[in-house]
JSON list of C-alpha atoms in Angstrom, two decimals:
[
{"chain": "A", "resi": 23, "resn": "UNK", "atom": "CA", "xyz": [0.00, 0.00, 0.00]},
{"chain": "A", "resi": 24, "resn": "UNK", "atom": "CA", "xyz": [1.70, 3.30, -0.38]},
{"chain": "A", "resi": 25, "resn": "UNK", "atom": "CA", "xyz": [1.33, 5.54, 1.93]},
{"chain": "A", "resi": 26, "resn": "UNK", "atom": "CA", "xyz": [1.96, 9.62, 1.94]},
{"chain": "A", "resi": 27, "resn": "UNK", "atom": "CA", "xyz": [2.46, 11.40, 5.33]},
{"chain": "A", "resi": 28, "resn": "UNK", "atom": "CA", "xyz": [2.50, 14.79, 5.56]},
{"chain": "A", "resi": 29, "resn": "UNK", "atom": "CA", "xyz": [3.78, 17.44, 8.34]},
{"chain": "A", "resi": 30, "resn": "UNK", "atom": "CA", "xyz": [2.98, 19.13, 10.37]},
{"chain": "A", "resi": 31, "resn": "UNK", "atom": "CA", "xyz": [-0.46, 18.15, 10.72]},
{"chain": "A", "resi": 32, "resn": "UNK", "atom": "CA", "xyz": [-1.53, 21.74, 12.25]},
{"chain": "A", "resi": 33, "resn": "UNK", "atom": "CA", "xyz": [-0.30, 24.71, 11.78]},
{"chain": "A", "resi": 34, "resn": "UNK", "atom": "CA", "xyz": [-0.86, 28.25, 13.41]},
{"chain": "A", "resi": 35, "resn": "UNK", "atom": "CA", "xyz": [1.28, 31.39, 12.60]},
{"chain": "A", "resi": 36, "resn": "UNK", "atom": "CA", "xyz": [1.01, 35.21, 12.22]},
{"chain": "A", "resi": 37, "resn": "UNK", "atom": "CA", "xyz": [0.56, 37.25, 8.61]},
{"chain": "A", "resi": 38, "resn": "UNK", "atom": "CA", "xyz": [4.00, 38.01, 7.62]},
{"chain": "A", "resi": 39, "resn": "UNK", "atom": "CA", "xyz": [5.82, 34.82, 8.68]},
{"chain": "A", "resi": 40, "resn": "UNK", "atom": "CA", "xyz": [7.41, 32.28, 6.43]},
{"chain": "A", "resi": 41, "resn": "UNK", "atom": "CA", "xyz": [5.99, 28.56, 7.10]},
{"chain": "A", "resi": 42, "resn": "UNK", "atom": "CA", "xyz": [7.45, 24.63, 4.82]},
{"chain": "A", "resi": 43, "resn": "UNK", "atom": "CA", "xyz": [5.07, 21.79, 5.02]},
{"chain": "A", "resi": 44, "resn": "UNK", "atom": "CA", "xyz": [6.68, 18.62, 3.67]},
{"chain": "A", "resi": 45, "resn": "UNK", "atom": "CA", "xyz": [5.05, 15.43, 2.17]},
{"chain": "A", "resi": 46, "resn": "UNK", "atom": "CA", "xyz": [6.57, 12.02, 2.62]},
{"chain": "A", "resi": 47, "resn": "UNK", "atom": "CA", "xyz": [5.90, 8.78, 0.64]},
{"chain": "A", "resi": 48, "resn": "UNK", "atom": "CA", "xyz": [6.62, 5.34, 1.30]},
{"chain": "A", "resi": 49, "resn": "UNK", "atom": "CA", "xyz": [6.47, 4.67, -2.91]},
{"chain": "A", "resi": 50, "resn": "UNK", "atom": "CA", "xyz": [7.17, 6.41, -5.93]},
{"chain": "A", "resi": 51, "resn": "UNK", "atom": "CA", "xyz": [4.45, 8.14, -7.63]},
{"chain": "A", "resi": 52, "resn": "UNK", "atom": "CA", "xyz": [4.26, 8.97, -11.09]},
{"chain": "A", "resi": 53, "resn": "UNK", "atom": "CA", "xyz": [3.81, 12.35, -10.37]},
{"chain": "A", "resi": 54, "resn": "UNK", "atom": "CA", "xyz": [2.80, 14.67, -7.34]},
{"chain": "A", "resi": 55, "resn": "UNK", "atom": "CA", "xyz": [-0.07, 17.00, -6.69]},
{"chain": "A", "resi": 56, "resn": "UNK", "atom": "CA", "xyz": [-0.59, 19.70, -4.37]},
{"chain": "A", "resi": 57, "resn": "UNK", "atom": "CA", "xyz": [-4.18, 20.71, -3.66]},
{"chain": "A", "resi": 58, "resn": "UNK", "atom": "CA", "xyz": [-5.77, 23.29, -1.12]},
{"chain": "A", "resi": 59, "resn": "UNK", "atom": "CA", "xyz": [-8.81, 23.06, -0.04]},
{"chain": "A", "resi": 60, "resn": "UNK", "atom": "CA", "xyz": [-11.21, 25.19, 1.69]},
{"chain": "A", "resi": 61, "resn": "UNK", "atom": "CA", "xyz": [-14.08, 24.68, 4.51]},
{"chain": "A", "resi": 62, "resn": "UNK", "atom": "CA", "xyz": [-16.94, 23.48, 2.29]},
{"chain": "A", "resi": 63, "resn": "UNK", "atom": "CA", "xyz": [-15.44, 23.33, -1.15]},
{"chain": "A", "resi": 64, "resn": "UNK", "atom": "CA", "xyz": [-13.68, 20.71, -2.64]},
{"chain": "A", "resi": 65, "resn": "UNK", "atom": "CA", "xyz": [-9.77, 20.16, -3.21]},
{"chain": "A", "resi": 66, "resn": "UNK", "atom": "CA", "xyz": [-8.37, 22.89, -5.88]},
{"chain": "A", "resi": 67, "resn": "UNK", "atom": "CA", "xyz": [-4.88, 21.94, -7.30]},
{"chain": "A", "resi": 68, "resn": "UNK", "atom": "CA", "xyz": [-2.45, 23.80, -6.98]},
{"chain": "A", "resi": 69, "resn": "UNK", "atom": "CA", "xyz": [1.05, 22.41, -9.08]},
{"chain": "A", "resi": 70, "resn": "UNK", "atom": "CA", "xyz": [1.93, 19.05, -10.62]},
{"chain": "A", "resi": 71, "resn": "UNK", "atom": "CA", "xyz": [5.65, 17.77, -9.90]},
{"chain": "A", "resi": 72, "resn": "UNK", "atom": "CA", "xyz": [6.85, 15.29, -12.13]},
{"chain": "A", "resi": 73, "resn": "UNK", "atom": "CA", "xyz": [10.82, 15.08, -12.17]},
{"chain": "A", "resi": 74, "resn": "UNK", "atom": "CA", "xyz": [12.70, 14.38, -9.30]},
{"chain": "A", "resi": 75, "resn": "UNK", "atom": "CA", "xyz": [14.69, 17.40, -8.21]},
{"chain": "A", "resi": 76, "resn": "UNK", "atom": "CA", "xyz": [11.91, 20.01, -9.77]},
{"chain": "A", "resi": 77, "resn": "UNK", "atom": "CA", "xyz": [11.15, 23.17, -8.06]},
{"chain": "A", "resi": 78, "resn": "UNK", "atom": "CA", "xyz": [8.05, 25.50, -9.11]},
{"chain": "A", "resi": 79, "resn": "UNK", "atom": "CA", "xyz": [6.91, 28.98, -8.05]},
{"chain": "A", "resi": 80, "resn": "UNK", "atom": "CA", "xyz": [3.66, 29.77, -7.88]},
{"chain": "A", "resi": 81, "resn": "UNK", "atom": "CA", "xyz": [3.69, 33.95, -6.52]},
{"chain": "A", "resi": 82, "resn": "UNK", "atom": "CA", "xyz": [4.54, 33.09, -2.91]},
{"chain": "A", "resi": 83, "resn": "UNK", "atom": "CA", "xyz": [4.38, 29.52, -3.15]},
{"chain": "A", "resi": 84, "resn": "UNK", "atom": "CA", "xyz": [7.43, 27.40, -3.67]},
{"chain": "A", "resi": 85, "resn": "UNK", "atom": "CA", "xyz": [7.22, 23.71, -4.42]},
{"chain": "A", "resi": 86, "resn": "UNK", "atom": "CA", "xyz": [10.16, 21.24, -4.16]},
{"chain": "A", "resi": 87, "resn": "UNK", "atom": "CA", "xyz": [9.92, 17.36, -5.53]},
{"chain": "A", "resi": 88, "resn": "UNK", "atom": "CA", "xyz": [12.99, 15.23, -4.05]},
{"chain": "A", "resi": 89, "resn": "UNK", "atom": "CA", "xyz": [15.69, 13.73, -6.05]},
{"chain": "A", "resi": 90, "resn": "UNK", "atom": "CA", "xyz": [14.41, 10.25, -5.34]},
{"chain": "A", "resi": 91, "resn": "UNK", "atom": "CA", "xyz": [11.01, 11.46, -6.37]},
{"chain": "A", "resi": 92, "resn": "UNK", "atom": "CA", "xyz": [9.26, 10.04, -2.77]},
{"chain": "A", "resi": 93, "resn": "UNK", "atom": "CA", "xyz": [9.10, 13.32, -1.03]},
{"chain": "A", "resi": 94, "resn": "UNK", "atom": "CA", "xyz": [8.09, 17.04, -1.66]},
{"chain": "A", "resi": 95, "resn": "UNK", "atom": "CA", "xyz": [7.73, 20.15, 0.23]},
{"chain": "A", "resi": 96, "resn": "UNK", "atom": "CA", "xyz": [5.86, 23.15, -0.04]},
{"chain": "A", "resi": 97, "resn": "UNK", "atom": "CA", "xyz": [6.59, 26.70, 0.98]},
{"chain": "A", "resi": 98, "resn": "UNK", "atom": "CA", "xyz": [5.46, 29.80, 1.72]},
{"chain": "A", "resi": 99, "resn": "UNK", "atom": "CA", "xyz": [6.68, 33.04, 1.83]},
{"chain": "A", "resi": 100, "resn": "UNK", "atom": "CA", "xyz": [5.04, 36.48, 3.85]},
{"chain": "A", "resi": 101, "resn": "UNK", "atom": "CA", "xyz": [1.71, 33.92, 4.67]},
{"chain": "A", "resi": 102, "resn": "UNK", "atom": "CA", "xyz": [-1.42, 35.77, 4.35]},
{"chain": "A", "resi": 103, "resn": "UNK", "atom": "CA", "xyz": [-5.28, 35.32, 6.28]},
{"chain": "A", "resi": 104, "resn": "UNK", "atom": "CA", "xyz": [-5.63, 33.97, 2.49]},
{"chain": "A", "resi": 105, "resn": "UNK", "atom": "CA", "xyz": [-3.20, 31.10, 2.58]},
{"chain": "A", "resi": 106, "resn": "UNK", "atom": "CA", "xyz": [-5.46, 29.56, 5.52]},
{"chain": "A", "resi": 107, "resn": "UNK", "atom": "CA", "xyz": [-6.79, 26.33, 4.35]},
{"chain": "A", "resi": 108, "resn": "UNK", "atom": "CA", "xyz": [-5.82, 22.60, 3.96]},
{"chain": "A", "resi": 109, "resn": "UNK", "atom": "CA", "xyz": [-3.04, 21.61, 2.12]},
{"chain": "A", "resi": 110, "resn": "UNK", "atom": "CA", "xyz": [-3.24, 17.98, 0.35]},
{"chain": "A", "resi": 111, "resn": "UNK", "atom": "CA", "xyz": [-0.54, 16.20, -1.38]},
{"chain": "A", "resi": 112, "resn": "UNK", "atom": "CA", "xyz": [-1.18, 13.64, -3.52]},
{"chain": "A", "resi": 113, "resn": "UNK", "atom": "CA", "xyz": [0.56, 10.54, -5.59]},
{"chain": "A", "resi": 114, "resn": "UNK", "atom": "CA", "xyz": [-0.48, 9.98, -8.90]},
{"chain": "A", "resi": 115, "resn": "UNK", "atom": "CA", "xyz": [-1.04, 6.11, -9.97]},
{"chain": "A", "resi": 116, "resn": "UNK", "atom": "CA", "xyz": [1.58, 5.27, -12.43]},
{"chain": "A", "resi": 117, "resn": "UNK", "atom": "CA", "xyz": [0.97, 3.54, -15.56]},
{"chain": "A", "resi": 118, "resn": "UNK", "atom": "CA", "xyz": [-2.50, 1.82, -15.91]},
{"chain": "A", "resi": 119, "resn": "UNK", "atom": "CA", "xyz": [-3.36, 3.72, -12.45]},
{"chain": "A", "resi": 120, "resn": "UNK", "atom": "CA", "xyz": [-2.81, 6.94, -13.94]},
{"chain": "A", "resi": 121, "resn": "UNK", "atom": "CA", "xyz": [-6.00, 8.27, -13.41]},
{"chain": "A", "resi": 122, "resn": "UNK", "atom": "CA", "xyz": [-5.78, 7.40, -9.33]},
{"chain": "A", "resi": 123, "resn": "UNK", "atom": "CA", "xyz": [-4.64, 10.04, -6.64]},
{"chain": "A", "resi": 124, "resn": "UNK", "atom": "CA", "xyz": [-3.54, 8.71, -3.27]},
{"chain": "A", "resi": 125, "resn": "UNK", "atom": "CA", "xyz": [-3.87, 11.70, -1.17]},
{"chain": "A", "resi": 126, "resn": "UNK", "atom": "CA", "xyz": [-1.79, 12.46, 2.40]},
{"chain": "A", "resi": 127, "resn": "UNK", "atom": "CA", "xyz": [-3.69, 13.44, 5.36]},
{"chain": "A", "resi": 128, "resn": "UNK", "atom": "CA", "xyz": [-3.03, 17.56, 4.98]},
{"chain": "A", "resi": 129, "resn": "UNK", "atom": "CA", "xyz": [-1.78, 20.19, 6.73]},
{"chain": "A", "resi": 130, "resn": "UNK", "atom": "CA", "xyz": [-4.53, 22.73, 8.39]},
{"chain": "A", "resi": 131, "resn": "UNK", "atom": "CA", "xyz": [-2.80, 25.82, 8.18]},
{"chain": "A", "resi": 132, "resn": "UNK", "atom": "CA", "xyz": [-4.07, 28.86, 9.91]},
{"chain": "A", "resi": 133, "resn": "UNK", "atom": "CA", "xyz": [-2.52, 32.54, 9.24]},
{"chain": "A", "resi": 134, "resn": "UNK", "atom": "CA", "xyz": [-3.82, 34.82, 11.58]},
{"chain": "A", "resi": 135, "resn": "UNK", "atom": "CA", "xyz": [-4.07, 39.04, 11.08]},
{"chain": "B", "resi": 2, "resn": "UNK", "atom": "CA", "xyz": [-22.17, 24.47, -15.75]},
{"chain": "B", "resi": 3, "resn": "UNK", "atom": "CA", "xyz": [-19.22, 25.51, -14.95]},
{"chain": "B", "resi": 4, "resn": "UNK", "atom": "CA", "xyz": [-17.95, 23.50, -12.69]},
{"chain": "B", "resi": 5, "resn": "UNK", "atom": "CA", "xyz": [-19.16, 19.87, -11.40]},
{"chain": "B", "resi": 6, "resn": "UNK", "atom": "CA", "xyz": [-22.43, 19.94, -9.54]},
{"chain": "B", "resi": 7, "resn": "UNK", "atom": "CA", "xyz": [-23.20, 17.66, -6.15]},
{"chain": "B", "resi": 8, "resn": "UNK", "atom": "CA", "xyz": [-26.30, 17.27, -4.87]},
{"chain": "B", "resi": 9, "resn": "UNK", "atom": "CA", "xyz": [-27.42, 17.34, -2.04]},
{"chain": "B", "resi": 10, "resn": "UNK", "atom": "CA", "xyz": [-24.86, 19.23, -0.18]},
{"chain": "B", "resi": 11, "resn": "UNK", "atom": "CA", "xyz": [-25.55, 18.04, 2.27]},
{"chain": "B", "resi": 12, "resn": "UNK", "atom": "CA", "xyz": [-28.05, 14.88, 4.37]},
{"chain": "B", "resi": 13, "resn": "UNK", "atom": "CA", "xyz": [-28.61, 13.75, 7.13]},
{"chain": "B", "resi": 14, "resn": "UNK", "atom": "CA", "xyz": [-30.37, 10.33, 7.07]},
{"chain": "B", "resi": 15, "resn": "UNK", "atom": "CA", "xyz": [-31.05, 7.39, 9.73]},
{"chain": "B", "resi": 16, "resn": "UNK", "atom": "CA", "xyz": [-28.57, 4.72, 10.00]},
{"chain": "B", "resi": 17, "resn": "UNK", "atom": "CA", "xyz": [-30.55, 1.16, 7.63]},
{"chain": "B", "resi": 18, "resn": "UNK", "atom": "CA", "xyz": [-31.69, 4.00, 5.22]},
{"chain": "B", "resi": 19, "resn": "UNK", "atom": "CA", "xyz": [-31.27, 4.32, 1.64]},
{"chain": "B", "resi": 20, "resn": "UNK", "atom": "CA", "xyz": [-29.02, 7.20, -0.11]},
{"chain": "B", "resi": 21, "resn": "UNK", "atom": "CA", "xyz": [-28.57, 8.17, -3.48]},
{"chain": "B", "resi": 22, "resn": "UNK", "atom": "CA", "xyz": [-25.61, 11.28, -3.89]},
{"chain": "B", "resi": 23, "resn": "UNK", "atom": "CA", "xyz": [-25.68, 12.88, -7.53]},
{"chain": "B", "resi": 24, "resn": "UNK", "atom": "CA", "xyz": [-22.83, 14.36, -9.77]},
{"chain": "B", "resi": 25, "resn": "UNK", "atom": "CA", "xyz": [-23.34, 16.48, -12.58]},
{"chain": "B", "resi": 26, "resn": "UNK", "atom": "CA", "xyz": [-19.15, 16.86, -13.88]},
{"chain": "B", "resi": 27, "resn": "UNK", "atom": "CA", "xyz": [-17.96, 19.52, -16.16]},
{"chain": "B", "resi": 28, "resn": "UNK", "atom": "CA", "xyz": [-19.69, 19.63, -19.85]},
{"chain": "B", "resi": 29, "resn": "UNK", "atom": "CA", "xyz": [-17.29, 17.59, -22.47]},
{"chain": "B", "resi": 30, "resn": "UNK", "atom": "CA", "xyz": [-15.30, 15.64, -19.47]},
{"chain": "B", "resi": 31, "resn": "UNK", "atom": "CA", "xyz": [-15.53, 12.21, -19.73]},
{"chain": "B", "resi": 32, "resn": "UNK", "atom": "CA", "xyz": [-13.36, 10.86, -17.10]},
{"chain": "B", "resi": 33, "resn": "UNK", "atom": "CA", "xyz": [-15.18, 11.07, -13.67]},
{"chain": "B", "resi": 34, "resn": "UNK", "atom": "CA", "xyz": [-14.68, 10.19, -9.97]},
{"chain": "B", "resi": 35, "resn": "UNK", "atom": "CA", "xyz": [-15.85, 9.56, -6.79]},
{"chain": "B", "resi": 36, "resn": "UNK", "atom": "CA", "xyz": [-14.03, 10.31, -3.63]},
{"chain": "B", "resi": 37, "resn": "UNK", "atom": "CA", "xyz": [-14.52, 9.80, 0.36]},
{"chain": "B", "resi": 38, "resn": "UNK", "atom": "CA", "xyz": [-13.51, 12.45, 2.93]},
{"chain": "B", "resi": 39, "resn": "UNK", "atom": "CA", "xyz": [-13.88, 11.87, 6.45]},
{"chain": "B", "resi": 40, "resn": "UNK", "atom": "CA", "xyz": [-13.02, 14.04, 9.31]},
{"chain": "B", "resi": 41, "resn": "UNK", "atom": "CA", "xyz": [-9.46, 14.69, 9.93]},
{"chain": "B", "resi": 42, "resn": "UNK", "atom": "CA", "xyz": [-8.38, 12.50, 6.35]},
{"chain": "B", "resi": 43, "resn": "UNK", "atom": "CA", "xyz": [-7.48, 13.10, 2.67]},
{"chain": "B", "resi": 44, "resn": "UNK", "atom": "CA", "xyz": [-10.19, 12.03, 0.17]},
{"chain": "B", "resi": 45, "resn": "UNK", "atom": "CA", "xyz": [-10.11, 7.98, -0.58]},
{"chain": "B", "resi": 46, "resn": "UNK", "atom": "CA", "xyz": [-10.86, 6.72, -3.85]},
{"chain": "B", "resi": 47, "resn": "UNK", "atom": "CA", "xyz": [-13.70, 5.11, -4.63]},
{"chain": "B", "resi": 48, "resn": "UNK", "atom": "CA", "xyz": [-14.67, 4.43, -8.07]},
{"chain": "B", "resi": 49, "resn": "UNK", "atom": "CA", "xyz": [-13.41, 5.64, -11.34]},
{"chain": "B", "resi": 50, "resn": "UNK", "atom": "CA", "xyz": [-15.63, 6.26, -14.98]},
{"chain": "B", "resi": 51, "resn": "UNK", "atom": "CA", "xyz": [-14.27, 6.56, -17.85]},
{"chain": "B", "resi": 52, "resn": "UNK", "atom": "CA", "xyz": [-17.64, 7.13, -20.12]},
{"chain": "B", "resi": 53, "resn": "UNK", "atom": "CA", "xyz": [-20.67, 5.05, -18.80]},
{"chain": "B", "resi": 54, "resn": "UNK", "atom": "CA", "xyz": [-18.29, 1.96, -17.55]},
{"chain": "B", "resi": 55, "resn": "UNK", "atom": "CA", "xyz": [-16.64, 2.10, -14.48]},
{"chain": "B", "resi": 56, "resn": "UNK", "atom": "CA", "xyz": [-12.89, 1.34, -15.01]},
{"chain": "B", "resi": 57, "resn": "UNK", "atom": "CA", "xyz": [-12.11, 0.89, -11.66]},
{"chain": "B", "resi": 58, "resn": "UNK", "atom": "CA", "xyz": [-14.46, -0.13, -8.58]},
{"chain": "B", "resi": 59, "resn": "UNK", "atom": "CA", "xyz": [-11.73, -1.08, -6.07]},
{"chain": "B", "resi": 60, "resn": "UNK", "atom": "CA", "xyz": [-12.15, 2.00, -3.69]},
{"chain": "B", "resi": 61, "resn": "UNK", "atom": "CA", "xyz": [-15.89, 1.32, -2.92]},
{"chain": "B", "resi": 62, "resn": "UNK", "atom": "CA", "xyz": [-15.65, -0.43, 0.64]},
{"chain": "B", "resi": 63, "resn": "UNK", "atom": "CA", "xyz": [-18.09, -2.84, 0.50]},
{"chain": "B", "resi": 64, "resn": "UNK", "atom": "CA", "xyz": [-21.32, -4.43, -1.55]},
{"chain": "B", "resi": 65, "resn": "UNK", "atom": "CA", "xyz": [-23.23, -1.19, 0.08]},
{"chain": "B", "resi": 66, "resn": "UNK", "atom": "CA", "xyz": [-22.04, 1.00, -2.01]},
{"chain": "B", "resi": 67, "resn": "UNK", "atom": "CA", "xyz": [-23.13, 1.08, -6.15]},
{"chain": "B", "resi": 68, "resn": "UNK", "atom": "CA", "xyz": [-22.57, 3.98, -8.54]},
{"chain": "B", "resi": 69, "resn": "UNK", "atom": "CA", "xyz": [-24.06, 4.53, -12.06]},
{"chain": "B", "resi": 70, "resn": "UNK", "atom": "CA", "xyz": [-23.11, 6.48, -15.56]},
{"chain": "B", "resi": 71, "resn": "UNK", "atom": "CA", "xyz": [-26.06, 5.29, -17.44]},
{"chain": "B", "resi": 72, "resn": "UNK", "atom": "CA", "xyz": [-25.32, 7.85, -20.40]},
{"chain": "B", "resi": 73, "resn": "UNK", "atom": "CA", "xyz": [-21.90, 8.95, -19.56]},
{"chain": "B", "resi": 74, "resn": "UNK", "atom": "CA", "xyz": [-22.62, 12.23, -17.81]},
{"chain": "B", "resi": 75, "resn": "UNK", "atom": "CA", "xyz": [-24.31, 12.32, -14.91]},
{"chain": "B", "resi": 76, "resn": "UNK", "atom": "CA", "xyz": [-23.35, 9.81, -12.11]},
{"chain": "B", "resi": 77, "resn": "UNK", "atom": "CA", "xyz": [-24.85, 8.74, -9.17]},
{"chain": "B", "resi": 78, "resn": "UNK", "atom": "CA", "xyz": [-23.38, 6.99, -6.08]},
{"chain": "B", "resi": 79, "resn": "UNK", "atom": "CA", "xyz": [-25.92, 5.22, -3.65]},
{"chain": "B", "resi": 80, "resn": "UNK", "atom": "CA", "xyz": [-25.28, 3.74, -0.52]},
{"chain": "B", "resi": 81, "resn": "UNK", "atom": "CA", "xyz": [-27.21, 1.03, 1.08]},
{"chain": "B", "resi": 82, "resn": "UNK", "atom": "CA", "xyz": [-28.54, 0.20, 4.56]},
{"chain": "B", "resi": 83, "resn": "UNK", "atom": "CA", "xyz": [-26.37, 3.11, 5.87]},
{"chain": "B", "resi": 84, "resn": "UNK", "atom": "CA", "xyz": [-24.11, 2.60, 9.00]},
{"chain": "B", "resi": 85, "resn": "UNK", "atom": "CA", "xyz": [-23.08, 5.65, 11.17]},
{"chain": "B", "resi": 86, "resn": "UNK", "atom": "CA", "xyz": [-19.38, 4.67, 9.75]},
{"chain": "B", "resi": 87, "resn": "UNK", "atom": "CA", "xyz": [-20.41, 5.86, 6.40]},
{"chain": "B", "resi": 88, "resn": "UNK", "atom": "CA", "xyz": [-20.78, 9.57, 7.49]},
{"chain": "B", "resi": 89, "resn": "UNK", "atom": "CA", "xyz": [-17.84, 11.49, 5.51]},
{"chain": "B", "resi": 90, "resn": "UNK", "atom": "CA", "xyz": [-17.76, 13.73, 2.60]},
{"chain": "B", "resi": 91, "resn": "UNK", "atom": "CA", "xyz": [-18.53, 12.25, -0.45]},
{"chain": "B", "resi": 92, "resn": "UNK", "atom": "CA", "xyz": [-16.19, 14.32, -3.27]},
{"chain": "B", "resi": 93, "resn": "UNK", "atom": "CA", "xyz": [-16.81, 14.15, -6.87]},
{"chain": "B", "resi": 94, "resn": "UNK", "atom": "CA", "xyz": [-14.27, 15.29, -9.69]},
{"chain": "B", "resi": 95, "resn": "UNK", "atom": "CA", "xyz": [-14.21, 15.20, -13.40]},
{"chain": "B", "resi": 96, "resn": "UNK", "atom": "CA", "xyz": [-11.22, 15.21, -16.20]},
{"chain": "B", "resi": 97, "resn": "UNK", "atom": "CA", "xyz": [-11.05, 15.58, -19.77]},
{"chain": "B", "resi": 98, "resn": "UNK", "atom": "CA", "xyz": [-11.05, 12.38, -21.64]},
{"chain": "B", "resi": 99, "resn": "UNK", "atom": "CA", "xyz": [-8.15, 9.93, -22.04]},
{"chain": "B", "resi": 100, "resn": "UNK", "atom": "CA", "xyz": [-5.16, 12.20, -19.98]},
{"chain": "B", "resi": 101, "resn": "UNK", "atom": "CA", "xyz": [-3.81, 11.29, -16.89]},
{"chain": "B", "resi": 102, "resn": "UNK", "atom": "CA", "xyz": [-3.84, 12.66, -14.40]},
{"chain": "B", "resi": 103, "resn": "UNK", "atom": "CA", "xyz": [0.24, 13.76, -14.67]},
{"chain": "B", "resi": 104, "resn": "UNK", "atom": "CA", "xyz": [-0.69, 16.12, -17.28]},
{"chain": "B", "resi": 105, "resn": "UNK", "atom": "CA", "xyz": [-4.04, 16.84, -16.81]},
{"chain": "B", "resi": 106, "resn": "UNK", "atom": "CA", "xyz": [-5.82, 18.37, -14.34]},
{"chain": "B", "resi": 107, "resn": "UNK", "atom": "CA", "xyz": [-8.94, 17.23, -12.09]},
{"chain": "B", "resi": 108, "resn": "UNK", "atom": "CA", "xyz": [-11.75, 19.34, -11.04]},
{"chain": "B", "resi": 109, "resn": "UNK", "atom": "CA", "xyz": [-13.26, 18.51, -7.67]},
{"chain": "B", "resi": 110, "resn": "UNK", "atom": "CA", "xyz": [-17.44, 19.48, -6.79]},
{"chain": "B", "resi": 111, "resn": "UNK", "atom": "CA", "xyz": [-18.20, 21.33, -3.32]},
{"chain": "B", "resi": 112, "resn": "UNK", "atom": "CA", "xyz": [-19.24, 17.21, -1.89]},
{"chain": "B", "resi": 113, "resn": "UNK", "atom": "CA", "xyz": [-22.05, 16.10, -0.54]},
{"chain": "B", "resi": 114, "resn": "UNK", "atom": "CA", "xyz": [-21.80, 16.00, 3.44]},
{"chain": "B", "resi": 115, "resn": "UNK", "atom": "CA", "xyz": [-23.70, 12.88, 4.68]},
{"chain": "B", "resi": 116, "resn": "UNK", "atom": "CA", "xyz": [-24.37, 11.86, 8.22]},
{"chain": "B", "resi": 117, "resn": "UNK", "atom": "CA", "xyz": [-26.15, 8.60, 9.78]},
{"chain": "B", "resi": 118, "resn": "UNK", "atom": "CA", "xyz": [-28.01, 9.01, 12.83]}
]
């Protein structure tokens, strides 16, 4: 079964500060998927990593894929009340599973004013 | 529309009861999905359409739990002689046809919250 854990599981911090939330697989994935998701709404993706060692910006948002392709981070730079939200990762089924996503248990981030 | 449709959003029903949990997915996707939430977890996979066959039933957790595509739009998930275990968010998504999911990306509905009393 793989498995992706991610850390910390909650996290509280002031507008302005900086904050990394990682994402840790047992497995490699195809591919890996970072989603936010809001109370009420459904998961919104936010960046596809696909080769090991790949970093991608997204405004304040920084995402990292290991070299060995079975971990990722995800960070965040001046955090606004905006950012507040869960943050999924997720493993993407490799060949004939291509279509599955194996998702982590999230990170509840709060930014407070 | 423009984005994929659940309904309800959300039910409460007793626990032996029959539910039925509707997804309308984006106009021209053909790939769609059905995903479990519960409280304090990621989504689970459930089932996976592709068109009006189900690809893949190997997330649904037992012989409770049936979803339909009759005409490869619309699907609808229905649940059994409920048990209070079943309570969760039930998520569904959509894709355009034949990508996966590496280069593609999947649209998720607002879920349907259900709870057994």
């Amino acid at each position: 079964t793989q498995l992706l854990e991610q850390s910390p599981q909650f996290l509280s911090i002031q507008e302005g500060e900086n904050l990394t939330v990682y994402c840790n697989s047992s497995s490699v994935f195809s591919s890996l998927q970072w989603y936010r998701q809001e109370p009420g709404e459904g998961p919104v993706l936010l960046v596809t990593v696909v080769t090991g060692g790949e970093v991608k910006k997204l405004k304040r948002l920084t995402f990292q894929f290991g070299d060995a392709r079975k971990d990722s981070s995800l960070h965040i730079t001046a955090a606004q009340t905006g950012d507040t939200g869960l943050y999924l990762c997720a493993g993407v089924g490799s060949g004939g599973s291509n279509y599955k996503l194996t998702f982590g248990k999230g990170t509840l981030l709060t930014v407070n004013p | 529309g423009a984005g994929v449709s659940q309904t309800p959003s959300n039910k409460v029903t007793e626990k032996g009861k029959y539910v039925e949990l509707r997804c309308d997915p984006i106009s021209g996707h053909t790939a769609l999905y059905w995903y479990r939430q519960s409280l304090g977890q990621g989504p689970e996979f459930l089932i996976y359409f592709q068109g009006t066959g189900a690809a893949d039933d190997s997330g649904l957790p037992n012989d409770r739990f049936f979803a339909v595509r009759p005409e490869g739009s619309v699907s609808t998930l229905k649940i059994q002689r409920t048990e209070r275990g079943d309570s969760a968010v039930y998520l569904c998504a959509s894709s355009p046809r034949y990508r996966a999911l590496t280069g593609n990306t999947i649209y998720f509905g607002e879920g349907s919250w259900l709870t057994v009393v």
